[in-house]
Short mmCIF file of C-alpha atoms and ligand atoms in Angstrom, two decimals:
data_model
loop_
_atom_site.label_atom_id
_atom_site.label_comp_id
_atom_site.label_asym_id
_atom_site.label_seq_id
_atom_site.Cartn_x
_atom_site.Cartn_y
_atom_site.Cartn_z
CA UNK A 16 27.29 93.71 -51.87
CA UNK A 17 29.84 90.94 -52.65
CA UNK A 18 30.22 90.08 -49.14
CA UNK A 19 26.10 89.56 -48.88
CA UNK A 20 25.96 86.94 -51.93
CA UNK A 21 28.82 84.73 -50.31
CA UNK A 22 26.83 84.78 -46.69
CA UNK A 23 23.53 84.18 -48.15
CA UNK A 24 25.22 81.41 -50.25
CA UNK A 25 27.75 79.65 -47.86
CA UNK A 26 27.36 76.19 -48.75
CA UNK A 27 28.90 77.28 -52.16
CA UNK A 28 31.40 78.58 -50.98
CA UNK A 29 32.27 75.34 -48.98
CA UNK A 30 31.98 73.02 -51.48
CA UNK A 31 34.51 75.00 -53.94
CA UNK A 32 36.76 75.21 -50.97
CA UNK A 33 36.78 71.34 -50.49
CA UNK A 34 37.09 70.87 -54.49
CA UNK A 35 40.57 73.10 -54.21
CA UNK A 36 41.88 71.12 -50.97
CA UNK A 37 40.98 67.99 -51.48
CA UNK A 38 42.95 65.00 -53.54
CA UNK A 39 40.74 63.18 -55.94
CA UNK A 40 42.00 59.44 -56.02
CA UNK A 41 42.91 58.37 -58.98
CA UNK A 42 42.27 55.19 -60.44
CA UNK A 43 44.83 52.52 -61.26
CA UNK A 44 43.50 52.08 -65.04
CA UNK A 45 46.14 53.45 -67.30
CA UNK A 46 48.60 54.09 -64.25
CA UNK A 47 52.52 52.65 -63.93
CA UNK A 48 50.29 49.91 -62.24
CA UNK A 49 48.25 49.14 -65.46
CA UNK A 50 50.22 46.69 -67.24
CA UNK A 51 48.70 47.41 -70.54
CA UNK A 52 50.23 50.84 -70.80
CA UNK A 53 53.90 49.42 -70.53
CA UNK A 54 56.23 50.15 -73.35
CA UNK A 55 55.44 49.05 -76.89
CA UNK A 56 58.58 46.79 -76.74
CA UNK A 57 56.67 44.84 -74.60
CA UNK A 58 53.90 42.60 -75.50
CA UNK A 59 50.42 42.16 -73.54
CA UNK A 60 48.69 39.14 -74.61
CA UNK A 61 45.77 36.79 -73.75
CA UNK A 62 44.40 39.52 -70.52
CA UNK A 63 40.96 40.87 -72.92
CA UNK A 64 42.75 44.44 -71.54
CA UNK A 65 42.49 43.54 -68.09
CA UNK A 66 43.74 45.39 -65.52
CA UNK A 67 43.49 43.76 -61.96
CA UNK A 68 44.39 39.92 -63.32
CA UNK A 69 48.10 41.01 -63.03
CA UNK A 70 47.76 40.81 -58.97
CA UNK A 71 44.17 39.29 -58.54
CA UNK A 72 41.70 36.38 -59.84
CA UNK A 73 37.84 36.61 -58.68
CA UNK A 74 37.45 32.68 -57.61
CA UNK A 75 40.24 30.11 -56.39
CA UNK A 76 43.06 32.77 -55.49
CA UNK A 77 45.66 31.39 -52.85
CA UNK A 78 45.56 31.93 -48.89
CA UNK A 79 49.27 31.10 -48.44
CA UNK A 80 52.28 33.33 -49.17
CA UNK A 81 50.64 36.50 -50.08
CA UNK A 82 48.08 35.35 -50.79
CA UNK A 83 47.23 35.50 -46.41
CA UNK A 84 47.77 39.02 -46.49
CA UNK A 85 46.20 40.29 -49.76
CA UNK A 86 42.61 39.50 -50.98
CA UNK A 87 42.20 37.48 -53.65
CA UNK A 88 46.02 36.79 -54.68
CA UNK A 89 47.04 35.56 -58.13
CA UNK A 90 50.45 36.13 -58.51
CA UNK A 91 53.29 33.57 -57.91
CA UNK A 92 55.83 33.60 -54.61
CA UNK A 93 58.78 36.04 -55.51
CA UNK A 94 61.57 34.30 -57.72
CA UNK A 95 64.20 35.90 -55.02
CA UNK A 96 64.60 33.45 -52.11
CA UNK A 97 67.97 35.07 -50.71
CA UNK A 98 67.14 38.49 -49.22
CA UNK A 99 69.31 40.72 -47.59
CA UNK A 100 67.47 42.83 -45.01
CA UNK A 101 67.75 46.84 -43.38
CA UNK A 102 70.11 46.30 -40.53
CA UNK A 103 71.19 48.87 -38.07
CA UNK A 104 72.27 49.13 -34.55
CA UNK A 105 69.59 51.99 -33.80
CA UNK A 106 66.92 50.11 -34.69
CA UNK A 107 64.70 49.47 -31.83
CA UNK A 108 62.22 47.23 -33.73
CA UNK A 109 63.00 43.65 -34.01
CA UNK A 110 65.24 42.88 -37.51
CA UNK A 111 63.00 40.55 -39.66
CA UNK A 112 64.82 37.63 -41.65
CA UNK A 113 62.79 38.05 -44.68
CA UNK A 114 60.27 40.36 -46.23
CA UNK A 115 56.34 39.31 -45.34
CA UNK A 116 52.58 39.41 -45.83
CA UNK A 117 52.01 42.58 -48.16
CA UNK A 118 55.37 43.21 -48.93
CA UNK A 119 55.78 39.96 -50.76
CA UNK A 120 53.40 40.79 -53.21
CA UNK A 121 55.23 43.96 -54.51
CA UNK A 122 58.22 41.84 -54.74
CA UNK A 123 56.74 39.09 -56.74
CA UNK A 124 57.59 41.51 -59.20
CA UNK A 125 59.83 44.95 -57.40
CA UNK A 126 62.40 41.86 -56.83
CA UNK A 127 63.42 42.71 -60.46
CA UNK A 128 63.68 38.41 -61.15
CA UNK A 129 60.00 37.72 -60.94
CA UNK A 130 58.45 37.88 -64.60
CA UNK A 131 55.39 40.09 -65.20
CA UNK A 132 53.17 36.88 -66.46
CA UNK A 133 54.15 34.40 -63.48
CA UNK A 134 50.45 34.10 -62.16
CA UNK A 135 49.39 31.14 -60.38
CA UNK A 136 47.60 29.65 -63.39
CA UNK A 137 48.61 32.15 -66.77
CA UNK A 138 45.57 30.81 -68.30
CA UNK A 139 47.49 32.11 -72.00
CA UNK A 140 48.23 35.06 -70.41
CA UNK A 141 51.66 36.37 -71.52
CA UNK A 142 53.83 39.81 -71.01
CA UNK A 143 56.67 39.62 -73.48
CA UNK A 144 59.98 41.93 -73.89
CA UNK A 145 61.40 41.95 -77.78
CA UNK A 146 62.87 38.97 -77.75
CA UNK A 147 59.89 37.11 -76.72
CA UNK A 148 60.99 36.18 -72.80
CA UNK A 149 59.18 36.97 -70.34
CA UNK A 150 59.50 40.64 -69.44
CA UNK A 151 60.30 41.50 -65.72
CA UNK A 152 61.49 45.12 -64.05
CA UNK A 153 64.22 45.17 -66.18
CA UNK A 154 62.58 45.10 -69.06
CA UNK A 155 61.19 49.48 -68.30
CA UNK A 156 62.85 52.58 -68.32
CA UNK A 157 64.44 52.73 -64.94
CA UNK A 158 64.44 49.18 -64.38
CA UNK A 159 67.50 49.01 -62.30
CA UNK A 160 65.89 51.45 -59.52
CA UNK A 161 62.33 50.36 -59.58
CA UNK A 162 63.78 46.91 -58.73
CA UNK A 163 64.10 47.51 -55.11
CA UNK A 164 65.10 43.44 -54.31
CA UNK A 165 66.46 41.48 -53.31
CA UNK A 166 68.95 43.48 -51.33
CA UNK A 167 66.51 45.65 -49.24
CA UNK A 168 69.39 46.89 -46.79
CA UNK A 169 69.64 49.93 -48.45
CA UNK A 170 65.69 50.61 -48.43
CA UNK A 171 63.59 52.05 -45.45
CA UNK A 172 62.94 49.04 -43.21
CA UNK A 173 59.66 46.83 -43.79
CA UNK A 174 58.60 43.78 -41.92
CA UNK A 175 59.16 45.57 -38.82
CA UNK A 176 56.30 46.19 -36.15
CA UNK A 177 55.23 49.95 -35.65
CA UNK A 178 55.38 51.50 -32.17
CA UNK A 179 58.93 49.90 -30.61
CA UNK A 180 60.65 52.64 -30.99
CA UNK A 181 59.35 56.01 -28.43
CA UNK A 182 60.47 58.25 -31.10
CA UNK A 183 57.13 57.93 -33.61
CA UNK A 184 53.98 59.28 -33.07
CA UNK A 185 50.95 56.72 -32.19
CA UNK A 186 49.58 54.31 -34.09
CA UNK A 187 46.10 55.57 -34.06
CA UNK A 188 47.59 59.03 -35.16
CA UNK A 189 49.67 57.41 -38.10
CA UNK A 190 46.24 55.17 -39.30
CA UNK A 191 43.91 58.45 -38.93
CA UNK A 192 46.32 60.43 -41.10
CA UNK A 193 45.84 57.62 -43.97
CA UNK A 194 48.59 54.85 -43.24
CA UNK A 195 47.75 51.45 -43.05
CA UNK A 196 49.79 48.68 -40.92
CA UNK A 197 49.67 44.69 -41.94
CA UNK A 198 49.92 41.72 -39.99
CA UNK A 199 47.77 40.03 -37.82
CA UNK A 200 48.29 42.53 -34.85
CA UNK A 201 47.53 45.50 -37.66
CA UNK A 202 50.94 46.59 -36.37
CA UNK A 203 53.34 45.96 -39.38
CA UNK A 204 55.32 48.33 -41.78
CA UNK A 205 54.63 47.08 -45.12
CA UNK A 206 55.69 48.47 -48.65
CA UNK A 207 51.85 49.24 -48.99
CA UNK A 208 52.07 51.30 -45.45
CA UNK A 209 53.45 53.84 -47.55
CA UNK A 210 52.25 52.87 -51.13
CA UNK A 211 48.99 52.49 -52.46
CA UNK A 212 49.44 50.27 -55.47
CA UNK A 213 46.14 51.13 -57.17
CA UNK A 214 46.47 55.27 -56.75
CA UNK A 215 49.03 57.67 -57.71
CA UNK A 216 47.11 60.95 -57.01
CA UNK A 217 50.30 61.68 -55.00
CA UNK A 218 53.10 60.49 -57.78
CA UNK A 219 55.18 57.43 -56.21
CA UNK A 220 51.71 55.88 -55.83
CA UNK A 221 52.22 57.31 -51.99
CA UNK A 222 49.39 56.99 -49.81
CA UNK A 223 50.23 60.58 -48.89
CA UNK A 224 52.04 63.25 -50.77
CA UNK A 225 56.20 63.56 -49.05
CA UNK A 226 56.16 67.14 -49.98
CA UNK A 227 58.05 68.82 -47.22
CA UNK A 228 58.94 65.07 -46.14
CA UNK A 229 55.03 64.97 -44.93
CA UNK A 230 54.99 61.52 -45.34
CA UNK A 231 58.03 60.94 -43.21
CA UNK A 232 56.93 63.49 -40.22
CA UNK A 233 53.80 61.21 -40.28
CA UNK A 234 55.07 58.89 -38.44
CA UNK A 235 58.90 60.00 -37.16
CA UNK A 236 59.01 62.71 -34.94
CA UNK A 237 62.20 64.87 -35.70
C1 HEC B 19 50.02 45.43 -59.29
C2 HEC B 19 49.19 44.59 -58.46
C3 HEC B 19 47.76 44.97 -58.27
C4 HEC B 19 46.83 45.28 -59.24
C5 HEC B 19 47.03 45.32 -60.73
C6 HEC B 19 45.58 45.49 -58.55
N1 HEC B 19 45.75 45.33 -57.20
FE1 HEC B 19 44.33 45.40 -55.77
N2 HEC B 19 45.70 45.05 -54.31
C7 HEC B 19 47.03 44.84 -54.55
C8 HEC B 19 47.73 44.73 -53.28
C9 HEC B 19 49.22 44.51 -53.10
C10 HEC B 19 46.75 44.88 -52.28
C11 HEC B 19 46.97 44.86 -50.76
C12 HEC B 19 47.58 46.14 -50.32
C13 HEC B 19 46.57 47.14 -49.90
O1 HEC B 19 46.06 47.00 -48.80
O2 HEC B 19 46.32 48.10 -50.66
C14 HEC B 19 45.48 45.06 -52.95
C15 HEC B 19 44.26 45.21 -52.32
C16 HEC B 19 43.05 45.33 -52.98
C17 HEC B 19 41.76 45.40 -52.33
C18 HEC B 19 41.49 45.32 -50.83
C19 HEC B 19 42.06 46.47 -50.07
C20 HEC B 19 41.49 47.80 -50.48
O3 HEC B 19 42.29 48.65 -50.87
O4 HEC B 19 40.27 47.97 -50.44
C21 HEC B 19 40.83 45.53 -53.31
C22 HEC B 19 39.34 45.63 -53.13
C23 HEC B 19 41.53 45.54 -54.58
N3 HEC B 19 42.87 45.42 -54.35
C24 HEC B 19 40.93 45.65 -55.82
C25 HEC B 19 41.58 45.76 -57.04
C26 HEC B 19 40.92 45.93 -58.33
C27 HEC B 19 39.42 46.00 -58.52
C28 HEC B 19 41.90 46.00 -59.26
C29 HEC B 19 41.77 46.25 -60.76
C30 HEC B 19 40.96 47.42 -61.15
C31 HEC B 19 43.16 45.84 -58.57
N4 HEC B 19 42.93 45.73 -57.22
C32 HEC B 19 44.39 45.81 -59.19
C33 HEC B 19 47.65 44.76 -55.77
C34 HEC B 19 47.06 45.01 -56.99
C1 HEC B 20 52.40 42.94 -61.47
C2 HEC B 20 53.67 43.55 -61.16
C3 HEC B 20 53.73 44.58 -60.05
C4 HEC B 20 53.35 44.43 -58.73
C5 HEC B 20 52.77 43.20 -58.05
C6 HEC B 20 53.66 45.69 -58.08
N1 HEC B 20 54.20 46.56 -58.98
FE1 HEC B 20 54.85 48.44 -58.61
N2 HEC B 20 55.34 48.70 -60.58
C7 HEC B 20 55.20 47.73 -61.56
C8 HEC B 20 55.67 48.25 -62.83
C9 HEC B 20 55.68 47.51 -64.15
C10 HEC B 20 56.09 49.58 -62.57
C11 HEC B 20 56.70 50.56 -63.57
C12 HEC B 20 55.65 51.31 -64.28
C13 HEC B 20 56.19 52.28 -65.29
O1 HEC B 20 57.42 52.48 -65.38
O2 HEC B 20 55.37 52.85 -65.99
C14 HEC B 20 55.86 49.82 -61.15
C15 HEC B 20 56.14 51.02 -60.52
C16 HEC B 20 56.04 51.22 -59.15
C17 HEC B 20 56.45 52.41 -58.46
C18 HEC B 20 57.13 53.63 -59.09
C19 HEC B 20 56.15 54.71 -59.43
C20 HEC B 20 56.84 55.97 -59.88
O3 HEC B 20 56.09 56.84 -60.34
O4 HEC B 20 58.06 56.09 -59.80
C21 HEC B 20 56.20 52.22 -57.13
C22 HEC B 20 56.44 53.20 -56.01
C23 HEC B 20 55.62 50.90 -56.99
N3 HEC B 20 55.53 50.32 -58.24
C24 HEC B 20 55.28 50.34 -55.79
C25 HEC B 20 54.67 49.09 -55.64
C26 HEC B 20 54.24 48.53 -54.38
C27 HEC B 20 54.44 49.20 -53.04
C28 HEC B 20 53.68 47.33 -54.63
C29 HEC B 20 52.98 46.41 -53.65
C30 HEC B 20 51.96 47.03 -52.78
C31 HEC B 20 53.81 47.10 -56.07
N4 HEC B 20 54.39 48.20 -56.63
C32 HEC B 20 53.41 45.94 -56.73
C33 HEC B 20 54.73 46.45 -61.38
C34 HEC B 20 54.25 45.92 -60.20
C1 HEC B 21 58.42 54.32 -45.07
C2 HEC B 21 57.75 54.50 -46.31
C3 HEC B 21 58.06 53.57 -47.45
C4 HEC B 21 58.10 52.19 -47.41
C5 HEC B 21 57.85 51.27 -46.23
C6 HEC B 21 58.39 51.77 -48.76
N1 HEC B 21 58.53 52.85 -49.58
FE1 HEC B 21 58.86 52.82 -51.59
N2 HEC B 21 59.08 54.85 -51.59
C7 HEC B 21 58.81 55.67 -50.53
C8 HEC B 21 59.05 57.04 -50.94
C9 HEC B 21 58.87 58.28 -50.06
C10 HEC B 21 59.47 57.01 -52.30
C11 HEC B 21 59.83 58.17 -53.22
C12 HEC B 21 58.65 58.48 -54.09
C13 HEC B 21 58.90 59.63 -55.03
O1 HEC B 21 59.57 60.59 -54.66
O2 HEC B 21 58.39 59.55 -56.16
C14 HEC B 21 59.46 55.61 -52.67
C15 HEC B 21 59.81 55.13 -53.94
C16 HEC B 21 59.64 53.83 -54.38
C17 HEC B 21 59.85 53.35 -55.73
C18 HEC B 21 60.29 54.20 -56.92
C19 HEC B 21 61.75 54.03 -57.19
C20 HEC B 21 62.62 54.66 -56.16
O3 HEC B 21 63.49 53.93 -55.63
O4 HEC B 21 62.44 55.85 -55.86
C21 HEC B 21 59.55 52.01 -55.74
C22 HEC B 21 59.62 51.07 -56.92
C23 HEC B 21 59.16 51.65 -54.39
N3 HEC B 21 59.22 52.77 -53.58
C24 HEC B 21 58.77 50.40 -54.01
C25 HEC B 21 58.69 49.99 -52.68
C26 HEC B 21 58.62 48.60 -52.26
C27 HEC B 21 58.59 47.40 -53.19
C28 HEC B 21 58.59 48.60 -50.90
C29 HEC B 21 58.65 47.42 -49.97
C30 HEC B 21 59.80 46.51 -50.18
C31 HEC B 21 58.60 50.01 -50.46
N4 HEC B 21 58.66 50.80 -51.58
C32 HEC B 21 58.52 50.43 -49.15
C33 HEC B 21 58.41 55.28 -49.27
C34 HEC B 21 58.35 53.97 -48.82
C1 HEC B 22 54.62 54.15 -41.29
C2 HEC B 22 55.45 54.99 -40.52
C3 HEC B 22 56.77 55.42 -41.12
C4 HEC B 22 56.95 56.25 -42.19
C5 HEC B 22 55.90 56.89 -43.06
C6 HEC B 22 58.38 56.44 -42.31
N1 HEC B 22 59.01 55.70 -41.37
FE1 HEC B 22 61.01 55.57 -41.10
N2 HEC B 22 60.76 54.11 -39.72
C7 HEC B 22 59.56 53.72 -39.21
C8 HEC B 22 59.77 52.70 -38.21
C9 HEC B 22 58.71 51.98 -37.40
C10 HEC B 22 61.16 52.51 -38.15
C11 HEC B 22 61.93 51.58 -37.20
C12 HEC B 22 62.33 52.44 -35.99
C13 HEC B 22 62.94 51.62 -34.86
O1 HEC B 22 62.36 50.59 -34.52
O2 HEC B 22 63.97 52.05 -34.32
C14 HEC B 22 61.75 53.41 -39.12
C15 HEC B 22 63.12 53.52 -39.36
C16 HEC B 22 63.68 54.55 -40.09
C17 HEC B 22 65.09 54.80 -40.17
C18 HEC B 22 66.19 53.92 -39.59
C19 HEC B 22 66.41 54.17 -38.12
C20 HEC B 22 67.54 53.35 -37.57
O3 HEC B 22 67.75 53.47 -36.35
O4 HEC B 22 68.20 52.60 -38.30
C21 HEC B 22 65.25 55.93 -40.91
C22 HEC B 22 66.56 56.65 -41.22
C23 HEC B 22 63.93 56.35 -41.33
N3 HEC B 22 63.01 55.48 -40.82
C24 HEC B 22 63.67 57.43 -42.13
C25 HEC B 22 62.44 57.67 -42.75
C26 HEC B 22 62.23 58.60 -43.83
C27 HEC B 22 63.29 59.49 -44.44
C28 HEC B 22 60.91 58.54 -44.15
C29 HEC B 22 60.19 59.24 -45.28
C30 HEC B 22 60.69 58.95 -46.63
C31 HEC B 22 60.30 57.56 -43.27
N4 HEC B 22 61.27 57.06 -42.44
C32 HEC B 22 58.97 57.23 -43.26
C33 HEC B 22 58.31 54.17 -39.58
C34 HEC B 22 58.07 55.05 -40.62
#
């Protein structure tokens, strides 16, 4: 008689089938991404608890730097001028000089240099270590590797523009799967191909979980 109740009732048993597969985003509010929940050694001041002024501002946010490739930009170009980019001889895409668009903005503070506070206009706004100096990446637990610049030759390549290389699967495959590609031909690797800054449902905030390198076989085929 089990049986019965489940085919007179499928549409339950549907939805608690989609509840157990599917990943809930979560929201960036008390996340590695919320400011506020930093360390106690480091002071939050002047933000009313705010969460999104760190990266964005409502009215007069820039349109240059960044700022062109993120909406509504607040934050200040990257301290780091001198980059050192992936090089490699098997790289079919062509080797950027410097790191652009998206991937600026998660430098302007993953360059390690670039203080937490350094907004266009602080209004007051202040993120403080112990001392009282502005606190940058070195100022958390793991510092050292969550500070992936300047030298990004020793980080999977960004800047670069998707499809060059035969090896990787299509670009409409990699964007249905959940990926995202920058630039103004939507055709370039960004940090935020792979991360989404506001949601860690996956840990890493990765846009999809690497478990069994999923995130890698997304897009290389090996
Ligand atoms: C640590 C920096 C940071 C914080 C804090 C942040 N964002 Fe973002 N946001 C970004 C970046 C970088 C992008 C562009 C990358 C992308 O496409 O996801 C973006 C893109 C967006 C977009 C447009 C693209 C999309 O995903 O729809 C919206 C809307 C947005 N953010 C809203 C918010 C809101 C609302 C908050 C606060 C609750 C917030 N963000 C907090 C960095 C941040
Ligand atoms: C306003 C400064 C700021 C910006 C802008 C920013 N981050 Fe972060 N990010 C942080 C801080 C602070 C942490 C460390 C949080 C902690 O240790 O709790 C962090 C942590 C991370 C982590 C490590 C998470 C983990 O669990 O190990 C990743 C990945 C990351 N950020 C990626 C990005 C990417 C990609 C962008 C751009 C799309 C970006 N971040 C933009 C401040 C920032
Ligand atoms: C091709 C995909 C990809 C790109 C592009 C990418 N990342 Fe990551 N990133 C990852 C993966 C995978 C991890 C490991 C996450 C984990 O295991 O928690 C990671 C980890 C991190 C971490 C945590 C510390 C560490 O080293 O493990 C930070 C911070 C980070 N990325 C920032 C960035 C920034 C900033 C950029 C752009 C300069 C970037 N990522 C570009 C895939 C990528
Ligand atoms: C968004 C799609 C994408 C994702 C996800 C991705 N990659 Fe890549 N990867 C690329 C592209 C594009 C290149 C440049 C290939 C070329 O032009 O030769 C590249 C280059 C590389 C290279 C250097 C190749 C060379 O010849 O120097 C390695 C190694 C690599 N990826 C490994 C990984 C690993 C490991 C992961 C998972 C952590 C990963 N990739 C995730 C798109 C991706």
């Amino acid at each position: 008689m089990r049986k019965n109740t489940f085919a007179l009732f499928p549409g339950v048993a549907l939805a608690g089938l989609l509840a157990a597969t599917s990943a809930q985003a979560l929201s960036i509010v008390g996340s590695g991404h919320d400011l506020n929940t930093l360390p106690s050694a480091i002071t939050v001041a002047g933000n009313d608890g705010q969460v999104c002024i760190f990266c964005h501002i409502p009215h007069n946010a820039r349109t240059d730097g960044a700022g062109a490739a993120v909406p509504l930009w607040w934050r200040q170009a990257p301290a780091s001028t001198a980059w050192t980019m992936y090089d490699s001889p098997t790289m079919d895409a062509v080797k950027p000089g410097s790191p652009q668009g998206v991937s600026l903005a998660c430098l302007s503070c993953h360059d390690g240099a670039t203080a937490f506070d350094a907004l266009v206009f602080s209004g007051g706004i202040t993120v403080t270590d112990a001392g009282g100096n502005p606190a940058n990446m070195f100022d958390v637990p793991a510092g050292f590797i969550l500070a992936v610049g300047p030298n990004l030759s020793n980080d999977h390549p960004i800047s670069i523009t998707y499809g060059v290389d035969p090896e990787l699967k299509t670009t409409s495959e990699i964007e249905t799967a959940g990926l995202r590609l920058y630039g103004a031909g939507t055709d370039q690797v960004e940090c935020a191909t792979c991360h989404d800054v506001h949601d860690d449902v996956n840990g890493g905030f990765l846009r999809l979980s690497n478990i069994g390198s999923a995130l890698c076989l997304t897009c290389h085929v090996k």
